[in-house]
Structure formats: C-alpha cells, structure tokens
PDB file of C-alpha atoms in Angstrom:
ATOM      1  CA  TYR Y  16     -13.613  10.668   3.154  1.00 61.00           C
ATOM      2  CA  SER Y  17     -15.360  10.802  -0.186  1.00 63.00           C
ATOM      3  CA  ASP Y  18     -12.389   9.651  -1.645  1.00 60.00           C
ATOM      4  CA  PHE Y  19     -13.248   5.890  -0.619  1.00 68.00           C
ATOM      5  CA  PRO Y  20     -16.428   3.654  -1.120  1.00 78.00           C
ATOM      6  CA  PHE Y  21     -18.108   2.727   2.215  1.00 82.00           C
ATOM      7  CA  TYR Y  22     -20.359  -0.432   1.741  1.00 83.00           C
ATOM      8  CA  HIS Y  23     -23.256  -1.936   4.750  1.00 85.00           C
ATOM      9  CA  CYS Y  24     -23.416  -5.557   4.223  1.00 85.00           C
ATOM     10  CA  PHE Y  25     -26.594  -7.088   5.723  1.00 85.00           C
ATOM     11  CA  ASP Y  26     -26.299 -10.360   4.602  1.00 86.00           C
ATOM     12  CA  LEU Y  27     -26.134 -12.924   7.291  1.00 84.00           C
ATOM     13  CA  LEU Y  28     -25.030 -16.205   5.026  1.00 87.00           C
ATOM     14  CA  PHE Y  29     -21.966 -13.582   3.851  1.00 83.00           C
ATOM     15  CA  GLN Y  30     -20.949 -12.375   6.965  1.00 82.00           C
ATOM     16  CA  ASP Y  31     -20.613 -15.815   8.268  1.00 84.00           C
ATOM     17  CA  GLU Y  32     -18.606 -16.326   5.028  1.00 83.00           C
ATOM     18  CA  LEU Y  33     -16.112 -13.454   6.386  1.00 79.00           C
ATOM     19  CA  ASP Y  34     -16.434 -14.544   9.736  1.00 81.00           C
ATOM     20  CA  ILE Y  35     -17.962 -12.101  11.439  1.00 82.00           C
ATOM     21  CA  HIS Y  36     -20.255 -12.496  14.027  1.00 74.00           C
ATOM     22  CA  VAL Y  37     -19.983  -9.212  15.724  1.00 79.00           C
ATOM     23  CA  GLU Y  38     -20.608  -6.124  14.518  1.00 84.00           C
ATOM     24  CA  GLN Y  39     -17.532  -4.003  13.163  1.00 85.00           C
ATOM     25  CA  ILE Y  40     -16.042  -2.495  10.822  1.00 83.00           C
ATOM     26  CA  ARG Y  41     -13.392  -3.844   8.317  1.00 81.00           C
ATOM     27  CA  ILE Y  42     -10.822  -2.153   6.163  1.00 75.00           C
ATOM     28  CA  TYR Y  43     -10.074  -4.155   2.952  1.00 71.00           C
ATOM     29  CA  SER Y  44      -6.887  -2.409   0.981  1.00 63.00           C
ATOM     30  CA  ASP Y  45      -5.243  -3.685  -2.316  1.00 55.00           C
ATOM     31  CA  PHE Y  46      -2.142  -2.705  -0.859  1.00 51.00           C
ATOM     32  CA  ASP Y  47      -1.605  -5.171   1.848  1.00 51.00           C
ATOM     33  CA  GLN Y  48      -2.554  -9.097   1.878  1.00 47.00           C
ATOM     34  CA  GLY Y  49      -4.875  -8.583   5.318  1.00 54.00           C
ATOM     35  CA  ASP Y  50      -8.006  -7.085   6.604  1.00 63.00           C
ATOM     36  CA  ARG Y  51      -8.130  -4.395   9.421  1.00 75.00           C
ATOM     37  CA  THR Y  52     -10.816  -4.427  12.125  1.00 82.00           C
ATOM     38  CA  LEU Y  53     -12.672  -1.862  14.586  1.00 80.00           C
ATOM     39  CA  THR Y  54     -15.786  -2.886  16.849  1.00 84.00           C
ATOM     40  CA  ASP Y  55     -15.867   0.153  19.022  1.00 85.00           C
ATOM     41  CA  PHE Y  56     -17.875   2.639  17.015  1.00 82.00           C
ATOM     42  CA  THR Y  57     -17.468   5.791  18.470  1.00 87.00           C
ATOM     43  CA  ARG Y  58     -16.534   8.580  15.463  1.00 86.00           C
ATOM     44  CA  LYS Y  59     -13.039   9.411  16.637  1.00 87.00           C
ATOM     45  CA  ASN Y  60     -12.034   6.134  16.596  1.00 86.00           C
ATOM     46  CA  VAL Y  61     -13.765   5.071  13.708  1.00 83.00           C
ATOM     47  CA  GLU Y  62     -11.998   8.689  11.915  1.00 79.00           C
ATOM     48  CA  SER Y  63      -8.800   7.504  13.265  1.00 78.00           C
ATOM     49  CA  PHE Y  64      -9.166   3.750  12.342  1.00 76.00           C
ATOM     50  CA  ILE Y  65      -9.483   5.317   8.430  1.00 74.00           C
ATOM     51  CA  ASP Y  66      -6.803   7.544   9.165  1.00 66.00           C
ATOM     52  CA  GLU Y  67      -4.473   5.216  10.180  1.00 65.00           C
ATOM     53  CA  TYR Y  68      -5.064   2.218   7.824  1.00 66.00           C
ATOM     54  CA  ILE Y  69      -7.057   3.639   4.657  1.00 63.00           C
ATOM     55  CA  ARG Y  70      -3.722   4.766   3.651  1.00 56.00           C
ATOM     56  CA  PRO Y  71      -0.850   2.380   1.671  1.00 58.00           C
ATOM     57  CA  PRO Y  72       1.979   1.059   3.616  1.00 69.00           C
ATOM     58  CA  ILE Y  73       5.318   1.392   2.745  1.00 84.00           C
ATOM     59  CA  ILE Y  74       5.757  -1.713   0.039  1.00 83.00           C
ATOM     60  CA  ASP Y  75      10.050  -2.955   0.621  1.00 85.00           C
ATOM     61  CA  LEU Y  76      10.746  -3.862  -3.110  1.00 81.00           C
ATOM     62  CA  ASP Y  77      14.022  -5.580  -0.531  1.00 76.00           C
ATOM     63  CA  ILE Y  78      12.062  -7.921   0.872  1.00 71.00           C
ATOM     64  CA  GLU Y  79      10.565 -11.519  -0.718  1.00 65.00           C
ATOM     65  CA  ASP Y  80       7.591 -11.612  -2.476  1.00 56.00           C
ATOM     66  CA  SER Y  81       6.860  -7.738  -2.151  1.00 57.00           C
ATOM     67  CA  ASN Y  82       5.752  -8.116  -5.768  1.00 61.00           C
ATOM     68  CA  LYS Y  83       2.628  -9.522  -4.686  1.00 57.00           C
ATOM     69  CA  LEU Y  84       1.663  -6.032  -3.099  1.00 53.00           C
ATOM     70  CA  LEU Y  85       3.105  -4.178  -5.453  1.00 60.00           C
ATOM     71  CA  SER Y  86       0.815  -6.266  -8.700  1.00 61.00           C
ATOM     72  CA  ASN Y  87      -1.941  -4.340  -6.986  1.00 60.00           C
ATOM     73  CA  VAL Y  88      -1.107  -1.323  -7.352  1.00 68.00           C
ATOM     74  CA  ASP Y  89      -1.218   0.620 -10.622  1.00 77.00           C
ATOM     75  CA  THR Y  90      -0.029   3.943  -9.373  1.00 86.00           C
ATOM     76  CA  SER Y  91       3.335   4.168  -6.826  1.00 89.00           C
ATOM     77  CA  MET Y  92       5.749   6.194  -6.009  1.00 93.00           C
ATOM     78  CA  ILE Y  93       9.466   5.154  -5.772  1.00 93.00           C
ATOM     79  CA  PHE Y  94      12.186   5.947  -3.675  1.00 95.00           C
ATOM     80  CA  PHE Y  95      15.399   4.531  -4.993  1.00 93.00           C
ATOM     81  CA  LEU Y  96      18.403   4.363  -2.810  1.00 93.00           C
ATOM     82  CA  ASN Y  97      21.902   3.556  -2.107  1.00 89.00           C
ATOM     83  CA  GLU Y  98      24.145   3.086   1.009  1.00 87.00           C
ATOM     84  CA  ASN Y  99      24.716   6.933   1.966  1.00 90.00           C
ATOM     85  CA  GLU Y 100      23.760   8.925   4.605  1.00 93.00           C
ATOM     86  CA  GLU Y 101      21.430  10.780   2.330  1.00 94.00           C
ATOM     87  CA  SER Y 102      19.310   8.170   1.768  1.00 94.00           C
ATOM     88  CA  LYS Y 103      19.106   6.574   5.271  1.00 94.00           C
ATOM     89  CA  GLN Y 104      17.845  10.587   5.961  1.00 95.00           C
ATOM     90  CA  ILE Y 105      15.251  10.051   3.131  1.00 96.00           C
ATOM     91  CA  GLU Y 106      13.919   6.498   5.064  1.00 94.00           C
ATOM     92  CA  GLU Y 107      13.125   7.955   8.190  1.00 94.00           C
ATOM     93  CA  ILE Y 108      10.779  10.564   6.565  1.00 95.00           C
ATOM     94  CA  LEU Y 109       8.949   7.416   4.451  1.00 94.00           C
ATOM     95  CA  PRO Y 110       6.195   6.624   7.153  1.00 89.00           C
ATOM     96  CA  SER Y 111       5.414  10.332   7.626  1.00 91.00           C
ATOM     97  CA  ILE Y 112       5.134  10.661   3.473  1.00 93.00           C
ATOM     98  CA  SER Y 113       2.847   7.637   3.587  1.00 88.00           C
ATOM     99  CA  GLN Y 114       0.663   8.675   6.407  1.00 81.00           C
ATOM    100  CA  LYS Y 115       0.015  11.758   3.790  1.00 86.00           C
ATOM    101  CA  LEU Y 116       0.206  10.738   0.410  1.00 88.00           C
ATOM    102  CA  PRO Y 117      -2.574   8.949  -1.226  1.00 84.00           C
ATOM    103  CA  ILE Y 118      -0.665   6.709  -3.211  1.00 87.00           C
ATOM    104  CA  ALA Y 119       1.099   3.381  -2.858  1.00 85.00           C
ATOM    105  CA  ILE Y 120       4.974   4.175  -1.180  1.00 90.00           C
ATOM    106  CA  VAL Y 121       7.631   2.089  -2.380  1.00 90.00           C
ATOM    107  CA  LYS Y 122      11.626   1.554  -1.575  1.00 91.00           C
ATOM    108  CA  THR Y 123      14.583  -0.001  -3.066  1.00 90.00           C
ATOM    109  CA  HIS Y 124      17.915  -0.195  -3.119  1.00 88.00           C
ATOM    110  CA  LEU Y 125      20.630   0.015  -5.491  1.00 79.00           C
ATOM    111  CA  LYS Y 126      22.159  -3.307  -4.611  1.00 76.00           C
ATOM    112  CA  ARG Y 127      19.010  -5.233  -5.569  1.00 74.00           C
ATOM    113  CA  SER Y 128      18.373  -6.482  -9.417  1.00 75.00           C
ATOM    114  CA  VAL Y 129      15.200  -5.316  -9.001  1.00 73.00           C
ATOM    115  CA  ALA Y 130      16.087  -2.122  -8.377  1.00 77.00           C
ATOM    116  CA  GLN Y 131      18.779  -1.657 -11.342  1.00 80.00           C
ATOM    117  CA  GLY Y 132      15.953  -2.979 -13.501  1.00 80.00           C
ATOM    118  CA  LEU Y 133      13.711  -0.387 -12.552  1.00 82.00           C
ATOM    119  CA  LEU Y 134      15.785   2.392 -12.991  1.00 85.00           C
ATOM    120  CA  ASN Y 135      17.088   0.816 -16.312  1.00 81.00           C
ATOM    121  CA  PHE Y 136      13.473   0.803 -17.496  1.00 80.00           C
ATOM    122  CA  ILE Y 137      12.685   4.176 -15.886  1.00 85.00           C
ATOM    123  CA  GLY Y 138      15.798   6.165 -17.231  1.00 84.00           C
ATOM    124  CA  VAL Y 139      17.701   6.991 -14.167  1.00 86.00           C
ATOM    125  CA  LYS Y 140      21.238   6.497 -13.691  1.00 84.00           C
ATOM    126  CA  PRO Y 141      22.768   4.537 -10.552  1.00 86.00           C
ATOM    127  CA  GLU Y 142      25.003   7.566  -9.941  1.00 88.00           C
ATOM    128  CA  GLU Y 143      21.963   9.911  -9.502  1.00 89.00           C
ATOM    129  CA  LEU Y 144      20.721   8.468  -6.999  1.00 91.00           C
ATOM    130  CA  PRO Y 145      18.928   8.416  -4.623  1.00 94.00           C
ATOM    131  CA  LYS Y 146      15.743   9.472  -6.827  1.00 95.00           C
ATOM    132  CA  VAL Y 147      12.047   9.511  -6.563  1.00 96.00           C
ATOM    133  CA  ALA Y 148       9.622   8.422  -9.218  1.00 95.00           C
ATOM    134  CA  ILE Y 149       5.993   8.086  -9.852  1.00 95.00           C
ATOM    135  CA  ILE Y 150       5.020   4.987 -12.222  1.00 91.00           C
ATOM    136  CA  LYS Y 151       1.732   4.333 -13.449  1.00 87.00           C
ATOM    137  CA  ILE Y 152       0.981   0.995 -15.486  1.00 79.00           C
ATOM    138  CA  SER Y 153      -2.836   0.197 -16.185  1.00 72.00           C
ATOM    139  CA  SER Y 154      -4.110  -0.924 -19.451  1.00 68.00           C
ATOM    140  CA  ASP Y 155      -4.981   1.824 -20.722  1.00 69.00           C
ATOM    141  CA  ASP Y 156      -2.195   4.010 -19.143  1.00 69.00           C
ATOM    142  CA  PHE Y 157       1.649   3.807 -19.225  1.00 78.00           C
ATOM    143  CA  SER Y 158       3.534   7.071 -17.998  1.00 87.00           C
ATOM    144  CA  LYS Y 159       6.586   7.698 -15.574  1.00 91.00           C
ATOM    145  CA  TYR Y 160       7.803  10.699 -13.734  1.00 95.00           C
ATOM    146  CA  VAL Y 161      10.835  11.583 -12.170  1.00 95.00           C
ATOM    147  CA  MET Y 162      11.631  13.971  -9.532  1.00 96.00           C
ATOM    148  CA  ASP Y 163      14.320  16.682  -9.654  1.00 93.00           C
ATOM    149  CA  GLY Y 164      15.660  18.269  -6.526  1.00 93.00           C
ATOM    150  CA  GLU Y 165      16.609  17.869  -2.652  1.00 95.00           C
ATOM    151  CA  ILE Y 166      14.282  14.517  -1.518  1.00 97.00           C
ATOM    152  CA  ASN Y 167      12.397  16.101   1.573  1.00 96.00           C
ATOM    153  CA  GLU Y 168       8.462  16.015   2.672  1.00 96.00           C
ATOM    154  CA  GLU Y 169       7.963  19.661   1.334  1.00 96.00           C
ATOM    155  CA  ASN Y 170       9.487  18.707  -2.068  1.00 97.00           C
ATOM    156  CA  VAL Y 171       7.768  15.348  -2.282  1.00 97.00           C
ATOM    157  CA  ASN Y 172       4.423  16.649  -1.439  1.00 96.00           C
ATOM    158  CA  THR Y 173       5.011  19.295  -4.165  1.00 96.00           C
ATOM    159  CA  PHE Y 174       6.271  16.799  -6.461  1.00 97.00           C
ATOM    160  CA  PHE Y 175       3.168  14.271  -5.957  1.00 96.00           C
ATOM    161  CA  ASN Y 176       0.538  17.528  -6.145  1.00 96.00           C
ATOM    162  CA  ASP Y 177       1.775  18.143  -9.378  1.00 96.00           C
ATOM    163  CA  TYR Y 178       1.406  14.866 -10.783  1.00 95.00           C
ATOM    164  CA  GLU Y 179      -1.656  14.867  -9.898  1.00 94.00           C
ATOM    165  CA  LEU Y 180      -2.823  18.148 -11.307  1.00 95.00           C
ATOM    166  CA  MET Y 181      -1.031  16.970 -14.517  1.00 93.00           C
ATOM    167  CA  ARG Y 182       1.536  19.324 -14.154  1.00 95.00           C
ATOM    168  CA  LEU Y 183       4.467  16.979 -14.820  1.00 94.00           C
ATOM    169  CA  SER Y 184       6.164  16.069 -18.180  1.00 90.00           C
ATOM    170  CA  GLN Y 185       6.826  12.640 -18.577  1.00 88.00           C
ATOM    171  CA  HIS Y 186      10.248  11.555 -18.380  1.00 89.00           C
ATOM    172  CA  LYS Y 187      11.367   9.402 -21.406  1.00 85.00           C
ATOM    173  CA  LYS Y 188      15.245   7.896 -21.452  1.00 84.00           C
ATOM    174  CA  ASN Y 189      17.515   9.689 -23.323  1.00 85.00           C
ATOM    175  CA  GLU Y 190      21.528   8.703 -23.806  1.00 79.00           C
ATOM    176  CA  GLY Y 191      23.606  12.213 -23.857  1.00 78.00           C
ATOM    177  CA  GLU Y 192      23.564  14.545 -26.912  1.00 81.00           C
ATOM    178  CA  GLY Y 193      24.209  12.356 -29.978  1.00 88.00           C
ATOM    179  CA  GLY Y 194      25.461  14.065 -33.287  1.00 93.00           C
ATOM    180  CA  PHE Y 195      26.703  13.918 -36.714  1.00 95.00           C
ATOM    181  CA  ASP Y 196      29.627  11.325 -37.067  1.00 94.00           C
ATOM    182  CA  ASN Y 197      32.000  12.555 -40.016  1.00 92.00           C
ATOM    183  CA  THR Y 198      33.751   8.922 -40.392  1.00 92.00           C
ATOM    184  CA  THR Y 199      30.613   7.339 -41.302  1.00 93.00           C
ATOM    185  CA  ASN Y 200      28.399   9.567 -42.299  1.00 95.00           C
ATOM    186  CA  VAL Y 201      25.409   8.416 -39.850  1.00 97.00           C
ATOM    187  CA  TYR Y 202      23.769  10.381 -36.791  1.00 96.00           C
ATOM    188  CA  LYS Y 203      23.543   9.123 -33.831  1.00 96.00           C
ATOM    189  CA  VAL Y 204      20.347   9.573 -32.987  1.00 95.00           C
ATOM    190  CA  VAL Y 205      19.420  10.082 -29.245  1.00 94.00           C
ATOM    191  CA  GLN Y 206      15.453  10.420 -27.909  1.00 91.00           C
ATOM    192  CA  LYS Y 207      15.544  14.161 -27.171  1.00 89.00           C
ATOM    193  CA  THR Y 208      17.009  15.130 -30.799  1.00 92.00           C
ATOM    194  CA  TYR Y 209      14.611  12.117 -32.377  1.00 92.00           C
ATOM    195  CA  ASP Y 210      11.653  14.888 -32.816  1.00 90.00           C
ATOM    196  CA  SER Y 211      14.293  16.863 -34.806  1.00 90.00           C
ATOM    197  CA  LEU Y 212      16.251  14.808 -36.547  1.00 91.00           C
ATOM    198  CA  VAL Y 213      13.479  12.413 -37.809  1.00 92.00           C
ATOM    199  CA  ILE Y 214       9.681  13.626 -37.498  1.00 89.00           C
ATOM    200  CA  ASP Y 215      10.353  17.098 -38.413  1.00 89.00           C
ATOM    201  CA  SER Y 216      12.840  16.291 -40.934  1.00 91.00           C
ATOM    202  CA  ASP Y 217      12.104  17.835 -44.788  1.00 91.00           C
ATOM    203  CA  ILE Y 218      14.241  15.100 -45.910  1.00 93.00           C
ATOM    204  CA  HIS Y 219      14.000  11.439 -46.262  1.00 94.00           C
ATOM    205  CA  VAL Y 220      15.218   9.462 -42.956  1.00 95.00           C
ATOM    206  CA  LEU Y 221      16.967   5.922 -43.170  1.00 96.00           C
ATOM    207  CA  MET Y 222      17.034   4.546 -39.342  1.00 95.00           C
ATOM    208  CA  MET Y 223      18.578   1.648 -37.516  1.00 96.00           C
ATOM    209  CA  PHE Y 224      17.243   0.688 -34.276  1.00 96.00           C
ATOM    210  CA  PHE Y 225      19.552  -1.308 -32.640  1.00 96.00           C
ATOM    211  CA  ARG Y 226      21.123  -2.956 -29.242  1.00 93.00           C
ATOM    212  CA  PRO Y 227      24.616  -3.101 -28.116  1.00 93.00           C
ATOM    213  CA  ASP Y 228      24.642  -6.103 -27.396  1.00 93.00           C
ATOM    214  CA  CYS Y 229      22.870  -7.676 -30.656  1.00 95.00           C
ATOM    215  CA  PRO Y 230      25.559  -9.642 -32.311  1.00 95.00           C
ATOM    216  CA  HIS Y 231      23.485  -8.603 -35.721  1.00 95.00           C
ATOM    217  CA  CYS Y 232      23.356  -5.392 -35.275  1.00 96.00           C
ATOM    218  CA  ILE Y 233      27.334  -4.862 -34.356  1.00 94.00           C
ATOM    219  CA  ASN Y 234      27.817  -7.005 -37.632  1.00 94.00           C
ATOM    220  CA  PHE Y 235      25.381  -4.152 -39.884  1.00 95.00           C
ATOM    221  CA  LYS Y 236      26.363  -1.534 -38.531  1.00 93.00           C
ATOM    222  CA  SER Y 237      29.417  -1.177 -40.502  1.00 93.00           C
ATOM    223  CA  SER Y 238      27.400  -2.417 -43.409  1.00 95.00           C
ATOM    224  CA  PHE Y 239      25.055   0.684 -42.602  1.00 97.00           C
ATOM    225  CA  ALA Y 240      27.690   2.803 -42.506  1.00 96.00           C
ATOM    226  CA  GLU Y 241      29.052   1.657 -46.251  1.00 95.00           C
ATOM    227  CA  ILE Y 242      25.437   2.849 -47.680  1.00 96.00           C
ATOM    228  CA  ALA Y 243      25.332   5.962 -45.728  1.00 96.00           C
ATOM    229  CA  GLY Y 244      28.809   6.633 -47.130  1.00 95.00           C
ATOM    230  CA  ILE Y 245      27.606   5.472 -50.894  1.00 95.00           C
ATOM    231  CA  LEU Y 246      24.811   8.319 -50.168  1.00 94.00           C
ATOM    232  CA  SER Y 247      26.820  10.857 -48.219  1.00 91.00           C
ATOM    233  CA  GLU Y 248      26.343  13.115 -52.008  1.00 92.00           C
ATOM    234  CA  ASN Y 249      22.229  12.943 -52.054  1.00 94.00           C
ATOM    235  CA  GLN Y 250      20.946  15.678 -50.091  1.00 91.00           C
ATOM    236  CA  ASN Y 251      17.569  13.971 -49.983  1.00 93.00           C
ATOM    237  CA  ILE Y 252      18.356  11.318 -47.901  1.00 95.00           C
ATOM    238  CA  ILE Y 253      20.157  11.026 -44.296  1.00 96.00           C
ATOM    239  CA  PHE Y 254      20.904   7.903 -41.588  1.00 97.00           C
ATOM    240  CA  GLY Y 255      20.575   7.699 -38.495  1.00 96.00           C
ATOM    241  CA  THR Y 256      21.295   4.851 -35.432  1.00 97.00           C
ATOM    242  CA  TYR Y 257      19.060   4.642 -32.531  1.00 95.00           C
ATOM    243  CA  ASP Y 258      20.019   2.411 -29.540  1.00 94.00           C
ATOM    244  CA  VAL Y 259      16.969   1.255 -27.966  1.00 91.00           C
ATOM    245  CA  SER Y 260      18.470   0.101 -24.861  1.00 87.00           C
ATOM    246  CA  GLN Y 261      19.721   3.639 -23.939  1.00 88.00           C
ATOM    247  CA  ASN Y 262      17.019   5.884 -25.321  1.00 90.00           C
ATOM    248  CA  GLU Y 263      12.742   5.428 -25.417  1.00 85.00           C
ATOM    249  CA  VAL Y 264      10.970   4.866 -28.426  1.00 81.00           C
ATOM    250  CA  ASN Y 265       7.172   5.228 -29.225  1.00 79.00           C
ATOM    251  CA  LEU Y 266       7.303   2.465 -31.730  1.00 84.00           C
ATOM    252  CA  VAL Y 267       6.790  -0.811 -31.835  1.00 82.00           C
ATOM    253  CA  ILE Y 268      10.301  -2.692 -32.182  1.00 88.00           C
ATOM    254  CA  LYS Y 269      10.198  -6.166 -31.256  1.00 86.00           C
ATOM    255  CA  LYS Y 270      13.551  -7.425 -32.818  1.00 92.00           C
ATOM    256  CA  VAL Y 271      16.836  -5.583 -33.978  1.00 94.00           C
ATOM    257  CA  PRO Y 272      18.555  -4.859 -36.004  1.00 95.00           C
ATOM    258  CA  ASN Y 273      15.063  -2.626 -37.108  1.00 95.00           C
ATOM    259  CA  PHE Y 274      14.978  -0.132 -40.177  1.00 95.00           C
ATOM    260  CA  TRP Y 275      12.393   2.346 -40.848  1.00 94.00           C
ATOM    261  CA  LEU Y 276      12.186   4.780 -43.761  1.00 93.00           C
ATOM    262  CA  PHE Y 277      10.482   8.225 -42.559  1.00 93.00           C
ATOM    263  CA  LYS Y 278       9.535   9.720 -45.941  1.00 90.00           C
ATOM    264  CA  LYS Y 279       9.723  13.413 -45.804  1.00 83.00           C
ATOM    265  CA  GLY Y 280       6.180  15.415 -46.327  1.00 67.00           C
ATOM    266  CA  ASP Y 281       3.453  12.984 -45.659  1.00 62.00           C
ATOM    267  CA  LYS Y 282       6.145  10.413 -43.357  1.00 60.00           C
ATOM    268  CA  MET Y 283       4.921   7.251 -43.738  1.00 54.00           C
ATOM    269  CA  ILE Y 284       6.789   4.375 -43.334  1.00 57.00           C
TER     270      ILE Y 284
END
C-alpha cells in the first residue's frame, strides 16, 4: 500500500476535534464526503479495510449533488451509457472495475444534459455510445483519452494500464474529412488536416475560426469567400475556415469570428 500515505496522530486535542475517543484507524478520501473507521486492529482486518475503502466509489452524474464528489477528482474514467442492452451489461461490471482500478469511476446516461455536454466537450458523438474516456483536469494539465473496442473488464484494465504507461494518444475533436470547396475557393479545415494545411503549409494561410450558431460568422462567411475568390489566382495564399464547435483548437479563441494569418516559413501570426 505504498501508493497511499499513512499517518499517526498522538495529539489529544486534535483527536477531540475529530471526535475520536478510542484507538482507531480512519480513511479520509477525496472521493466521498465522509470517513471510514476501523477499531479492530488485526492485520487481516486492516488489509481488508483498506482494500474495501481506499478505492474510489462509482460516481453517478445522474444523481443530484454528484458534482461535489467530482470536484475533488482531477483524473476520472467516465462511462457514457444509454438505454441499450450493452450499456446494462457494462453497468453490471462497474463495481468490479471500481475495486480493481485506482481511479475515480464515473457513469452517466445520454438522457442527462450533463452527459451531452461532456460528450461534446470530449468530442464523442451520441451514436457512438457506449464509450469510455479518461479525463484529467488540473492546473497544469488537461488531457482526454477515449477507448476503442468492446467495453469489458479486460479491455478497460488494458486501457487504464496504457494510460498509466503513457502509451495513449490524446483524443481530439474532429469534424469529418474537410476539403476544398470549388464554389467558394475556401478550404474547410478540420482538426486532423489542420497541421498539413496550416502549420506545415509552404504558403500563407488566412484562417477564419467560427461557430455555426454565430450570426456574425454566418454574415461574414460570404464576404470571406468573396475575398478568397478575388485572390484565387494568387499562388502565395490560401483561405480556410475552422469550426471551433466541432474541432479541437490549440489557439486561444475567445470570440468568433476570429481571423489568423499564418505566414509561410516562420509562421508568425
């Protein structure tokens, strides 16, 4: 149990504050709102006590106030479920998974708005459910990973082990294949074509970052296409659009529409 800190407390005043009046062992966990207490100190009892309570419980986002539990967790494994038979079978194995893996296990159903928001945030489509993802959110790190393949105990354990060993690639939102629109002379750039069309381009690239629900973006797209048409004979520049609601973006885009000029060579903007 070297992964978990152990402490002795001999301060009687502090014990009074904790309402401790007999010798006991307590487990305090970030994953719940209470504590666990053991007073019968045999080696077997202590080991069983730790094994039972040291692992985080299953956090059900469909229950009110569940966010209070999740707020103390920086890394979690989230099971996105729906009402089909496969999801019901997955729910049956969650207790066993929770006991074996040292990570907060979270479950939520598609019918909940919180699940829909998380899916969009991660970049998973509802029709792809059920799905499993690992998310880490901290002051110095933000990362997300999505498991492929059948969801069973063996595959989930492998997924977690690969995460621990840093074998996984981060999952990034991506909208289809993108491509060039001959009618507008504008490239539709998506996350997986962003590097090849923009970062690695040997000519200038003028990008319009937008959201489809933004009225100003809708109004300006025709003007952007018109400018691209005027300059279509210029071999030193291309024009592209990028939907930030459907694709991961590493730039700081606070407002849309937002325009960035990527210069060839040094890529100064």
